[in-house]
Coordinates of C-alpha atoms in Angstrom, one line a residue:
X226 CA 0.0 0.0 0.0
X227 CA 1.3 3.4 -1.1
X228 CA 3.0 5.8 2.1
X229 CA 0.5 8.7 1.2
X230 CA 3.4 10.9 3.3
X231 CA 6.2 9.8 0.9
X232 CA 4.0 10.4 -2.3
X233 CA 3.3 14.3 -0.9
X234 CA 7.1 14.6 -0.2
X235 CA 8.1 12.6 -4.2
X236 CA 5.7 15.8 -5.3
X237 CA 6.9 18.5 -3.5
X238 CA 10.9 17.3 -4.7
X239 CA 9.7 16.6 -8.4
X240 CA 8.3 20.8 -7.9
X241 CA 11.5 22.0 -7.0
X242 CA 13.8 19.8 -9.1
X243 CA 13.7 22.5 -12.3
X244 CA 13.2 25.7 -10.5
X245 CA 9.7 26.1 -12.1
X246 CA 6.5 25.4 -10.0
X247 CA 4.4 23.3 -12.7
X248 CA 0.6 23.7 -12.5
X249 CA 0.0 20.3 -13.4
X250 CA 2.3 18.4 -11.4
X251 CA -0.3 17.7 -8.5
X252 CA -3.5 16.9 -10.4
X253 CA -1.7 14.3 -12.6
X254 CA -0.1 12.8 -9.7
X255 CA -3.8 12.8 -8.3
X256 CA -5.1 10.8 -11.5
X257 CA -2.1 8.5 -11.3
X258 CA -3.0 7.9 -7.8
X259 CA -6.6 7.7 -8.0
X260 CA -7.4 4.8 -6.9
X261 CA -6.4 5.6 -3.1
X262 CA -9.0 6.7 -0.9
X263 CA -11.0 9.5 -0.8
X264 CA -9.9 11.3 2.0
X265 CA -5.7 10.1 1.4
X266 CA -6.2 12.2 -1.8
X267 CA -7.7 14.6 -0.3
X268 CA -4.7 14.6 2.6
X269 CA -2.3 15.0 -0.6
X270 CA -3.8 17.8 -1.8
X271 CA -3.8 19.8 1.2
X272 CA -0.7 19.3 2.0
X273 CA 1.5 19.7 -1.3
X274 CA -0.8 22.9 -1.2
X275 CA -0.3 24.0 1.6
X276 CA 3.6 23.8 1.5
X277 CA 3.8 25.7 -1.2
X278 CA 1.1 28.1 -0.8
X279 CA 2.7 28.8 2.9
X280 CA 6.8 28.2 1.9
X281 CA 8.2 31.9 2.9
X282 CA 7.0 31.2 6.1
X283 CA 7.6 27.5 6.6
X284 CA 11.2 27.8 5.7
X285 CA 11.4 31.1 7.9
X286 CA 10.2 29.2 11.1
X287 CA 12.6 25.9 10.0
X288 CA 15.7 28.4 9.9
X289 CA 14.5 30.1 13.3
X290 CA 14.7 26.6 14.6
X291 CA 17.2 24.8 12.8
X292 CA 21.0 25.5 12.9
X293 CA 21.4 24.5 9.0
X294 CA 19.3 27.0 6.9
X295 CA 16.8 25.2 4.6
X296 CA 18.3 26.6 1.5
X297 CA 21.7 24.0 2.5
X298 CA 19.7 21.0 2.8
X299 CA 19.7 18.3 0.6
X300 CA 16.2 18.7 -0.9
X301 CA 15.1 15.6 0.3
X302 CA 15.3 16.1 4.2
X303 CA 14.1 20.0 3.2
X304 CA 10.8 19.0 1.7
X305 CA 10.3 16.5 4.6
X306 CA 10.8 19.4 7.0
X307 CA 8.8 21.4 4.9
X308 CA 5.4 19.1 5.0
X309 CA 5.9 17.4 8.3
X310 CA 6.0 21.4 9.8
X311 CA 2.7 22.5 8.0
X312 CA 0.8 19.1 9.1
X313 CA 2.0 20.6 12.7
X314 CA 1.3 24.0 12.0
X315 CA -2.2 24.5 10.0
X316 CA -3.3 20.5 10.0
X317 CA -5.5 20.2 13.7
X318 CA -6.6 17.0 13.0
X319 CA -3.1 15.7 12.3
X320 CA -1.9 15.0 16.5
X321 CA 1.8 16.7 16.4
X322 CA 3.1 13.0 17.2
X323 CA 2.3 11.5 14.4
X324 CA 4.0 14.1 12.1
X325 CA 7.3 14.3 13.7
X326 CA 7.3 10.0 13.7
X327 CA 6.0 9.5 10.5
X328 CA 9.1 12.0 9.1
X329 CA 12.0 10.3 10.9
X330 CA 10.2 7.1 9.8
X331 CA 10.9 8.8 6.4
X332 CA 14.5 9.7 7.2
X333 CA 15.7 6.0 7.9
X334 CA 13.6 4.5 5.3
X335 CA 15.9 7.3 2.4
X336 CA 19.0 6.5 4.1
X337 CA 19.2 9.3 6.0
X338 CA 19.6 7.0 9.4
X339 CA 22.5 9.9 10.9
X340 CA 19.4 12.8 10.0
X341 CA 16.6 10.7 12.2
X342 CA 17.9 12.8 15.4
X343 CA 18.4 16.0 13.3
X344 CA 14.8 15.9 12.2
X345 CA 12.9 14.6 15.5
X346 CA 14.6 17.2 17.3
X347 CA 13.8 19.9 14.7
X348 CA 10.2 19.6 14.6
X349 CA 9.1 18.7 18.0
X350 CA 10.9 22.4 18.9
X351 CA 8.3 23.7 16.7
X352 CA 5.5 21.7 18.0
X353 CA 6.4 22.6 21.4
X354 CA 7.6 26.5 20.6
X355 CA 4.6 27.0 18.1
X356 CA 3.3 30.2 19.8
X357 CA 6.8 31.5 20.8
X358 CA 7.7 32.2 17.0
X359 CA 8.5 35.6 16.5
X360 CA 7.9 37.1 12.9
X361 CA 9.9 40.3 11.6
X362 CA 8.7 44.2 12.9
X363 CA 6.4 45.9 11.2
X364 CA 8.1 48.7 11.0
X365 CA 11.0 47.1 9.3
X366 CA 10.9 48.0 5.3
X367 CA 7.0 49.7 5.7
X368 CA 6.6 46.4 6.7
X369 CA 6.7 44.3 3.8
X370 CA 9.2 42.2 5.3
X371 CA 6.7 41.1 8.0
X372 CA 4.1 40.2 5.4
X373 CA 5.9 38.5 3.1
X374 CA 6.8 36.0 6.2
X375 CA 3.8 35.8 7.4
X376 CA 1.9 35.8 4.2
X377 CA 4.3 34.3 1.8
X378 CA 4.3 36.0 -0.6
X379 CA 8.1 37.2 -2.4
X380 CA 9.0 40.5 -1.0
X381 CA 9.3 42.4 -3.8
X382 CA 5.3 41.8 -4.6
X383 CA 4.7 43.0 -0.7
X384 CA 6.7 45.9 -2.1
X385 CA 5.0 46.7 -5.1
X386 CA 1.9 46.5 -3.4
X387 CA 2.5 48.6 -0.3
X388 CA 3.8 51.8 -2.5
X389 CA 0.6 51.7 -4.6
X390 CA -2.1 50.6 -2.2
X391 CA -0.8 50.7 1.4
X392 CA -0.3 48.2 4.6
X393 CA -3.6 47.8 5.0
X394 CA -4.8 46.9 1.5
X395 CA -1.7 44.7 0.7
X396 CA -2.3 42.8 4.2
X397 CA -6.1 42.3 3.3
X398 CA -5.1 40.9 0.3
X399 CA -2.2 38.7 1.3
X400 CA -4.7 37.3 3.6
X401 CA -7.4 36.5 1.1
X402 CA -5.2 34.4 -0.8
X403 CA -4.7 31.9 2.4
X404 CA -8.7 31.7 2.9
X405 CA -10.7 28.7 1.0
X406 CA -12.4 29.6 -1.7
X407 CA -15.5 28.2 -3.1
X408 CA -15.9 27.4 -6.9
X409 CA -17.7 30.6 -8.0
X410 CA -19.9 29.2 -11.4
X411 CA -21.9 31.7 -14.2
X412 CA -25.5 29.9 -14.7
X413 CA -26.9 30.1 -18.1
X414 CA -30.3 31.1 -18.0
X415 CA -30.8 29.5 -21.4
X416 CA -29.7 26.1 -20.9
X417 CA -31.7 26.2 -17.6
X418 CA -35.0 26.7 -19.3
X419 CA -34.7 24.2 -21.8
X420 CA -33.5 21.8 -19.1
X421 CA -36.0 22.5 -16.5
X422 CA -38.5 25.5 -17.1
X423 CA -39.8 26.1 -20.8
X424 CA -42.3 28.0 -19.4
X425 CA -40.7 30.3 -17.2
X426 CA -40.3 33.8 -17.7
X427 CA -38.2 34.5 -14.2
X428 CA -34.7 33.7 -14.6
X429 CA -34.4 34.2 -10.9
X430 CA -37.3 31.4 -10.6
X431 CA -35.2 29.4 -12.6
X432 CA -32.0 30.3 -10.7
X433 CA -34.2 29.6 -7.4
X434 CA -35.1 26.0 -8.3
X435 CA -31.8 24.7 -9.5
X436 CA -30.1 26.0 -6.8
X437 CA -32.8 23.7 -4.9
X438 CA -31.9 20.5 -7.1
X439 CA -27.8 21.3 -5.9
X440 CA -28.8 21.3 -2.6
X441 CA -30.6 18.1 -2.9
X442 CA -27.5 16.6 -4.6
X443 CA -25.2 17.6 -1.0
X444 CA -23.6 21.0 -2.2
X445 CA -23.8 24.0 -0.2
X446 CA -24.8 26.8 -2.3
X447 CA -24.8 31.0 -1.5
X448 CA -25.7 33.2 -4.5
X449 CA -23.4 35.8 -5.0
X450 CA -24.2 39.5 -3.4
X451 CA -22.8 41.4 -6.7
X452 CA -24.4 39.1 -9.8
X453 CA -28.2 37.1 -9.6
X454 CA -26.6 34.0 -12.2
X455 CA -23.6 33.7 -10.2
X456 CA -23.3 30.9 -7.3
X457 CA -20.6 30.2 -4.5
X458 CA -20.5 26.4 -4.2
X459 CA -18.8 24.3 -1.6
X460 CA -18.6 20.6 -1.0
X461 CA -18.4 19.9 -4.7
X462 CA -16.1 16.5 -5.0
X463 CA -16.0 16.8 -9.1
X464 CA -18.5 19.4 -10.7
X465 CA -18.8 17.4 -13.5
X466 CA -21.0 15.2 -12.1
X467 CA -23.6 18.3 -10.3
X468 CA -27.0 18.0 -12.2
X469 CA -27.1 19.7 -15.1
X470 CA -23.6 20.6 -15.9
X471 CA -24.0 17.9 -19.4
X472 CA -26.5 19.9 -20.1
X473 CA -24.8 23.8 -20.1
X474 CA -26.6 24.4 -16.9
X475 CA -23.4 26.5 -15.4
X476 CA -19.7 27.4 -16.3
X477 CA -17.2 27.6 -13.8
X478 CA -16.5 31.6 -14.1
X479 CA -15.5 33.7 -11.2
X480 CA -17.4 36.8 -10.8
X481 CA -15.1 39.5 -11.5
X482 CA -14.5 37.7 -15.2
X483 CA -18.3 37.8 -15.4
X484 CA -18.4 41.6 -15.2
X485 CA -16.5 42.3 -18.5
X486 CA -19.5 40.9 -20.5
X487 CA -22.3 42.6 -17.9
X488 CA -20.0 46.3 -18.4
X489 CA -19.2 45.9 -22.3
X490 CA -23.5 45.9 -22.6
X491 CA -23.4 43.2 -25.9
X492 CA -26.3 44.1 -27.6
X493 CA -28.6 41.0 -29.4
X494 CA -27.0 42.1 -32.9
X495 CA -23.2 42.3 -31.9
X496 CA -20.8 40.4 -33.2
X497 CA -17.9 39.8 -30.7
X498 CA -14.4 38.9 -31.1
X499 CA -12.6 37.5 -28.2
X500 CA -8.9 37.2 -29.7
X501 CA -7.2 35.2 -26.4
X502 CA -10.1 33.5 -25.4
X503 CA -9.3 30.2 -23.7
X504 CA -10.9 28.7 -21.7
X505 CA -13.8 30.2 -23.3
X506 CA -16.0 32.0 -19.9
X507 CA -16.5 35.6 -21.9
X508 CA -16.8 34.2 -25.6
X509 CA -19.4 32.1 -23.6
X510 CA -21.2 34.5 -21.4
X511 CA -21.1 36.8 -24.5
X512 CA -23.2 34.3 -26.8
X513 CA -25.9 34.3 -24.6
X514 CA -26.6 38.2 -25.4
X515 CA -25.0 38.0 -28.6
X516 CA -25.6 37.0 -32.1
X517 CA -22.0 35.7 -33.6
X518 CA -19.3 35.3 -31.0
X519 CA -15.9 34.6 -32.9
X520 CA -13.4 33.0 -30.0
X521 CA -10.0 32.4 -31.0
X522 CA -6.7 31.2 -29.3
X523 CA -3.3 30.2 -30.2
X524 CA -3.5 26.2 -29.4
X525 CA -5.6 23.6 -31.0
X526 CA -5.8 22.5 -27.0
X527 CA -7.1 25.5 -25.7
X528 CA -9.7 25.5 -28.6
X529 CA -10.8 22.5 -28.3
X530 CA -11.5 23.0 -25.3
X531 CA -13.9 26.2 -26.0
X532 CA -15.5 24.2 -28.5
X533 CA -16.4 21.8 -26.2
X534 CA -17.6 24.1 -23.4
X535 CA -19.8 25.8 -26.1
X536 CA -21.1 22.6 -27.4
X537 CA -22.0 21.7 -23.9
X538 CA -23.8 24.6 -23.5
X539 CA -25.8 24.8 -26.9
X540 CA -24.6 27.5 -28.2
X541 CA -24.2 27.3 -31.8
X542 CA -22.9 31.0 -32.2
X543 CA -19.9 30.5 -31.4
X544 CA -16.8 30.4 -34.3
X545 CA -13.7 28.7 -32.7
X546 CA -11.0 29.5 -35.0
X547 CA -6.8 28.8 -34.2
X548 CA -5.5 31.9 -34.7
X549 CA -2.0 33.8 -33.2
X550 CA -3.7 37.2 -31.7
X551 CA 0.5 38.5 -32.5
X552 CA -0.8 38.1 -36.2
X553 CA -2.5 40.8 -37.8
X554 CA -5.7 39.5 -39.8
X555 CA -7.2 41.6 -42.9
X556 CA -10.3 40.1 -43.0
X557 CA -11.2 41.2 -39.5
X558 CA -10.7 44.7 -39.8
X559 CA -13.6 47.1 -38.7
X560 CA -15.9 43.9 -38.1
X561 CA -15.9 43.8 -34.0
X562 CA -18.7 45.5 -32.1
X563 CA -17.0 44.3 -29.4
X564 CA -13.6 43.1 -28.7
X565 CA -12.6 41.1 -25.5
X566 CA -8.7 41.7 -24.9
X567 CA -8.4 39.6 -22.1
X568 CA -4.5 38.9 -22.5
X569 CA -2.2 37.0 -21.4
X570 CA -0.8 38.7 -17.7
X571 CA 1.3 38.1 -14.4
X572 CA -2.2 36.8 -12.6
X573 CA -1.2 38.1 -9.4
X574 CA -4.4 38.0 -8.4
X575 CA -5.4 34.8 -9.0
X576 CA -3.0 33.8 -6.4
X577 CA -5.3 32.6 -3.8
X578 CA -6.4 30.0 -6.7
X579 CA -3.5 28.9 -8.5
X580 CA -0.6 29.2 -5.6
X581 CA 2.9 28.6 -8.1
X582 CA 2.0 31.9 -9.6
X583 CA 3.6 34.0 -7.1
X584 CA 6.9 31.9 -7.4
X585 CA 7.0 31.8 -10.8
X586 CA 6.7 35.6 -11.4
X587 CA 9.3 38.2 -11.3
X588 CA 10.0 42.2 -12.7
X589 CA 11.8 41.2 -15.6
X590 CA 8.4 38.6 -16.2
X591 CA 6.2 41.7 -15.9
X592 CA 8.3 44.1 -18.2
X593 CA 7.9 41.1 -20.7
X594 CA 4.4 40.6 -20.4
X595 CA 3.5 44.2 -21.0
X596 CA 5.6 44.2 -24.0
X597 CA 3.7 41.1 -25.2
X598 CA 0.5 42.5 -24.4
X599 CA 1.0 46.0 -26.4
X600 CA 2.1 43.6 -29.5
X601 CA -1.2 42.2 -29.3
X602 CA -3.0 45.6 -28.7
X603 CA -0.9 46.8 -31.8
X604 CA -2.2 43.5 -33.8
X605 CA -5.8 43.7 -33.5
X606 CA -7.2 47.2 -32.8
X607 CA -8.1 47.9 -35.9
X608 CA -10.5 44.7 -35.8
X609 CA -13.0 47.1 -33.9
X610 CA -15.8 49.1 -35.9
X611 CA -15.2 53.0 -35.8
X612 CA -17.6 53.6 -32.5
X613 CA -16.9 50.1 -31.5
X614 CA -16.3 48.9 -27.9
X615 CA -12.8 47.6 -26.8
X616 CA -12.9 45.6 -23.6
X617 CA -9.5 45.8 -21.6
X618 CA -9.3 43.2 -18.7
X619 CA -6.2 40.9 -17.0
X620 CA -6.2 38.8 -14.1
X621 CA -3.4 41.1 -12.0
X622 CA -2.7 43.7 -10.0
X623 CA 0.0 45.5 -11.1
X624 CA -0.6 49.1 -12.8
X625 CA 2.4 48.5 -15.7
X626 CA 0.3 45.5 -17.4
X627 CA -3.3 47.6 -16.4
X628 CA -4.0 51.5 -16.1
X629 CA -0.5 52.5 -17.8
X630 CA -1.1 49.9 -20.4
X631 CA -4.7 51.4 -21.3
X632 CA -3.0 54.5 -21.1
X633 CA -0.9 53.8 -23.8
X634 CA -3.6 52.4 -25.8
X635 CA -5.8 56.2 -25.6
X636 CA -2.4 57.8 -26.5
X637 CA -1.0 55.9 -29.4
X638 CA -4.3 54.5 -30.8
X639 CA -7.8 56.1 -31.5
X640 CA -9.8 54.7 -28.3
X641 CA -11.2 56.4 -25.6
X642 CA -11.8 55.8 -22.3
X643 CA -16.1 55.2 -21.6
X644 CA -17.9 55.8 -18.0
X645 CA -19.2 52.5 -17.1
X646 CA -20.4 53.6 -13.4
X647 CA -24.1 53.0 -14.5
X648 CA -23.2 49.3 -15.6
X649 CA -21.9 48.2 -11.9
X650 CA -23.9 46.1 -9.8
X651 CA -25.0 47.9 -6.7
X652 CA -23.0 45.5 -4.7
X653 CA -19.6 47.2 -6.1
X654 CA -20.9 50.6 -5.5
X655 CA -21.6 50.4 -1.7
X656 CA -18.8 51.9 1.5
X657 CA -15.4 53.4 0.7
X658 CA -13.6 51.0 -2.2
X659 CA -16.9 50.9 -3.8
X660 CA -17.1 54.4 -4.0
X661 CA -13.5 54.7 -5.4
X662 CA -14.6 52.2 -7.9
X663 CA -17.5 54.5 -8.9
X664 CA -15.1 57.3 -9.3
X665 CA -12.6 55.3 -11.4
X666 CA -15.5 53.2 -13.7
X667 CA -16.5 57.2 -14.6
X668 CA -12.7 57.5 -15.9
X669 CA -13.5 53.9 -17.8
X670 CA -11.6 51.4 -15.6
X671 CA -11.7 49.3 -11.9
X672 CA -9.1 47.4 -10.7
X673 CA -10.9 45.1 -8.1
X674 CA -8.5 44.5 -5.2
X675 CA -8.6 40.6 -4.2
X676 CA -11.1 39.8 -1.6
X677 CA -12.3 43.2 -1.5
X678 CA -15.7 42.0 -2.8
X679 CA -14.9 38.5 -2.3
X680 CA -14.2 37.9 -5.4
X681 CA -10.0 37.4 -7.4
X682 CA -7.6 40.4 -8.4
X683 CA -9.2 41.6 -11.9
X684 CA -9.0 44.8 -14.2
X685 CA -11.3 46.0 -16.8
X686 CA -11.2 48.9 -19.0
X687 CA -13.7 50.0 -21.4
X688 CA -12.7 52.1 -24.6
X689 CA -14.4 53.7 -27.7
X690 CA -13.0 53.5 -31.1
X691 CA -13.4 56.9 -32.6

């Protein structure tokens, strides 16, 4: 029977063998292992999260404790360290015992019989010393030093982020990131009525009763305070097998991504062009109001993958073509109503979702993104109708990819900048960051601050060919 312990600590080595966090590495370890129980993949999971999600600070408290810094280890007793201190640390229901045995158990099974002592000793100081750890001052570096330990997130984002939006707003973000999330999913009021209620007029009937028939099936369900077709679901094992997602009943979308379509207003007779469209939520959310939705993307994978989605969700007015957006295209010139430029980015603030971004970034990544995007910008502009609607949006939260990058676009192209304060829900209007959203929609843009409205890091822009 398979050491679920040693297959966590194989994964976290195999993640830090080539320097580069890979996405993928957990969930195909996952499949391989899927025949294990329920709750030992679930154990996995948590834990080869965890360790990376909370690294900074793990490795801080192992060098407080620990006369050899983590970074001399051999990899092998440092990723042992690593998981056996957040099972102790953020795991209650793993007893502090069993995580200090099961690693030297570890040790001398790896050959590392002269380390057993080393190790034991190591992390029951922690156990024992757990509320004794002192993190850096506050008042050290405006105090990104302290958040970046305690938060773990690299120092130079703490810094980024405390010169543009403060201690306060950095440290509420940094601390959305380490909550749970639920999986945040659009419902399509069309493949809902054909499903369940032909003759409904009420989408929020309609809404009302499926969210009923997910209850029944064991999810816990809260509609969202900012959208009526968007749901917060917990306790989903695999959403493929909720009631009605065969059918198109919902598409996992979070909420700030929704807003793009609900803020660009697609009118019944636009035709839309989403040029970096995978995995296909706006091309999507935009054929519902739409008439002809052109998505396109650079791989056959990612559109195959919209293809699917839209064929899962009946809609037939959706083009998927294979397409480089860094190629110009003749025949799409002046066509677009609308054009979704959601581009490739840094996704800072995804983080909370997707937890190797933050490791994976850097400033010379950013500088080269931003570059990439204007290539793009440059590429297809011109595919927008004189009077047309350009839709701006990235998953960060850094002003070089967003507000100086639209910026550039009014300066050096012929857009400008549209008030979209009428188009936000009331939900994003209400207390102090929703009135500075108000203030910067009438400018045409928001940059929604992670957890602010419970919802990820997102910008949107909207611009006017003229």
């Amino acid at each position: 029977m398979a050491n679920v312990r040693e297959l966590v600590l194989n994964i976290l080595i195999e993640y830090e063998r080539d320097g580069v966090r890979k996405p993928s590495l957990l969930k195909d370890s996952l499949n391989k292992y899927d025949y294990l129980e329920t709750r030992d993949k679930a154990f996995m999971k948590r834990v080869v999260d965890g360790c990376i999600e909370r690294q900074i600070q793990i490795d801080y408290i192992l060098d407080t404790f620990s006369k050899t810094p983590t970074a001399k280890m051999q990899p092998f007793i440092r990723n042992l360290l690593r998981m056996s201190v957040y099972q102790i640390l953020f795991m209650d229901q793993v007893p502090d015992s069993a995580a200090c045995n099961e690693a030297v158990k570890l040790a001398g099974k790896h050959k590392f019989q002269g380390l057993k002592g080393f190790v034991n000793g190591v992390l029951r100081n922690i156990a024992r010393n757990r509320d004794k750890i002192a993190y850096p001052d506050k008042a050290i570096d405006g105090g990104s030093e302290y958040l970046s330990t305690l938060y773990s997130m690299p120092k130079w984002i703490c810094d980024m982020w405390i010169d543009v939006y403060g201690f306060e707003k950095t440290e509420g973000m940094l601390k959305f990131f380490l909550e749970p999330r639920p999986t945040t999913v659009r419902l399509s009021a069309n493949a809902l009525k054909k499903l369940y209620g032909k003759d409904t007029d009420s989408d929020d009937k309609l809404f009302g009763d499926y969210i009923e028939k997910l209850s029944a099936a064991g999810v816990v369900v809260k509609r969202s305070d900012i959208l009526p077709y968007a749901l917060e679901l917990e306790k989903t094992d695999n959403i493929r097998f909720l009631p009605g997602f065969d059918e198109g009943a919902f598409f996992v979308q979070d909420v700030s991504s929704m807003l793009v379509t609900e803020i660009a207003g697609v009118e019944p007779s636009d035709v839309v062009v989403d040029v970096c469209a995978a995995p296909g939520g706006k091309s999507l959310h935009a054929a519902e109001r739409a008439s002809t939705v052109l998505s396109r993307d650079v791989s056959e994978r990612k559109c195959e993958l919209i293809r699917e989605n839209a064929e899962r969700m009946g809609l037939g007015n959706v083009k998927v073509e294979l397409h480089d957006a860094k190629i110009h295209d003749r025949n799409m010139e002046n066509k677009a109503d609308v054009i979704f430029l959601d581009l490739p980015c840094s996704g800072l603030g995804i983080i909370g979702r997707k937890n190797d971004i933050k490791y994976n970034a850097s400033k010379k990544g950013l500088t080269e993104l931003s570059s990439l995007q204007w290539e793009i910008i440059k590429t297809v502009w011109d595919y927008v109708k004189p009077g047309g609607t350009l839709m701006y949006s990235t998953c960060t939260v850094n002003r070089q990819e967003n507000e100086e990058m639209v910026g550039r676009i009014c300066l050096e192209l012929p857009f400008e900048m549209v008030d979209f304060s009428e188009k936000l829900p009331k939900a994003l209007t209400e207390g102090t960051f929703g009135q500075e959203l108000v203030r910067s929609a009438k400018n045409g843009y928001i940059q929604l601050i992670p957890g602010a409205f419970g919802t990820d890091g997102f910008f949107i822009a909207k611009l006017k060919r003229v």
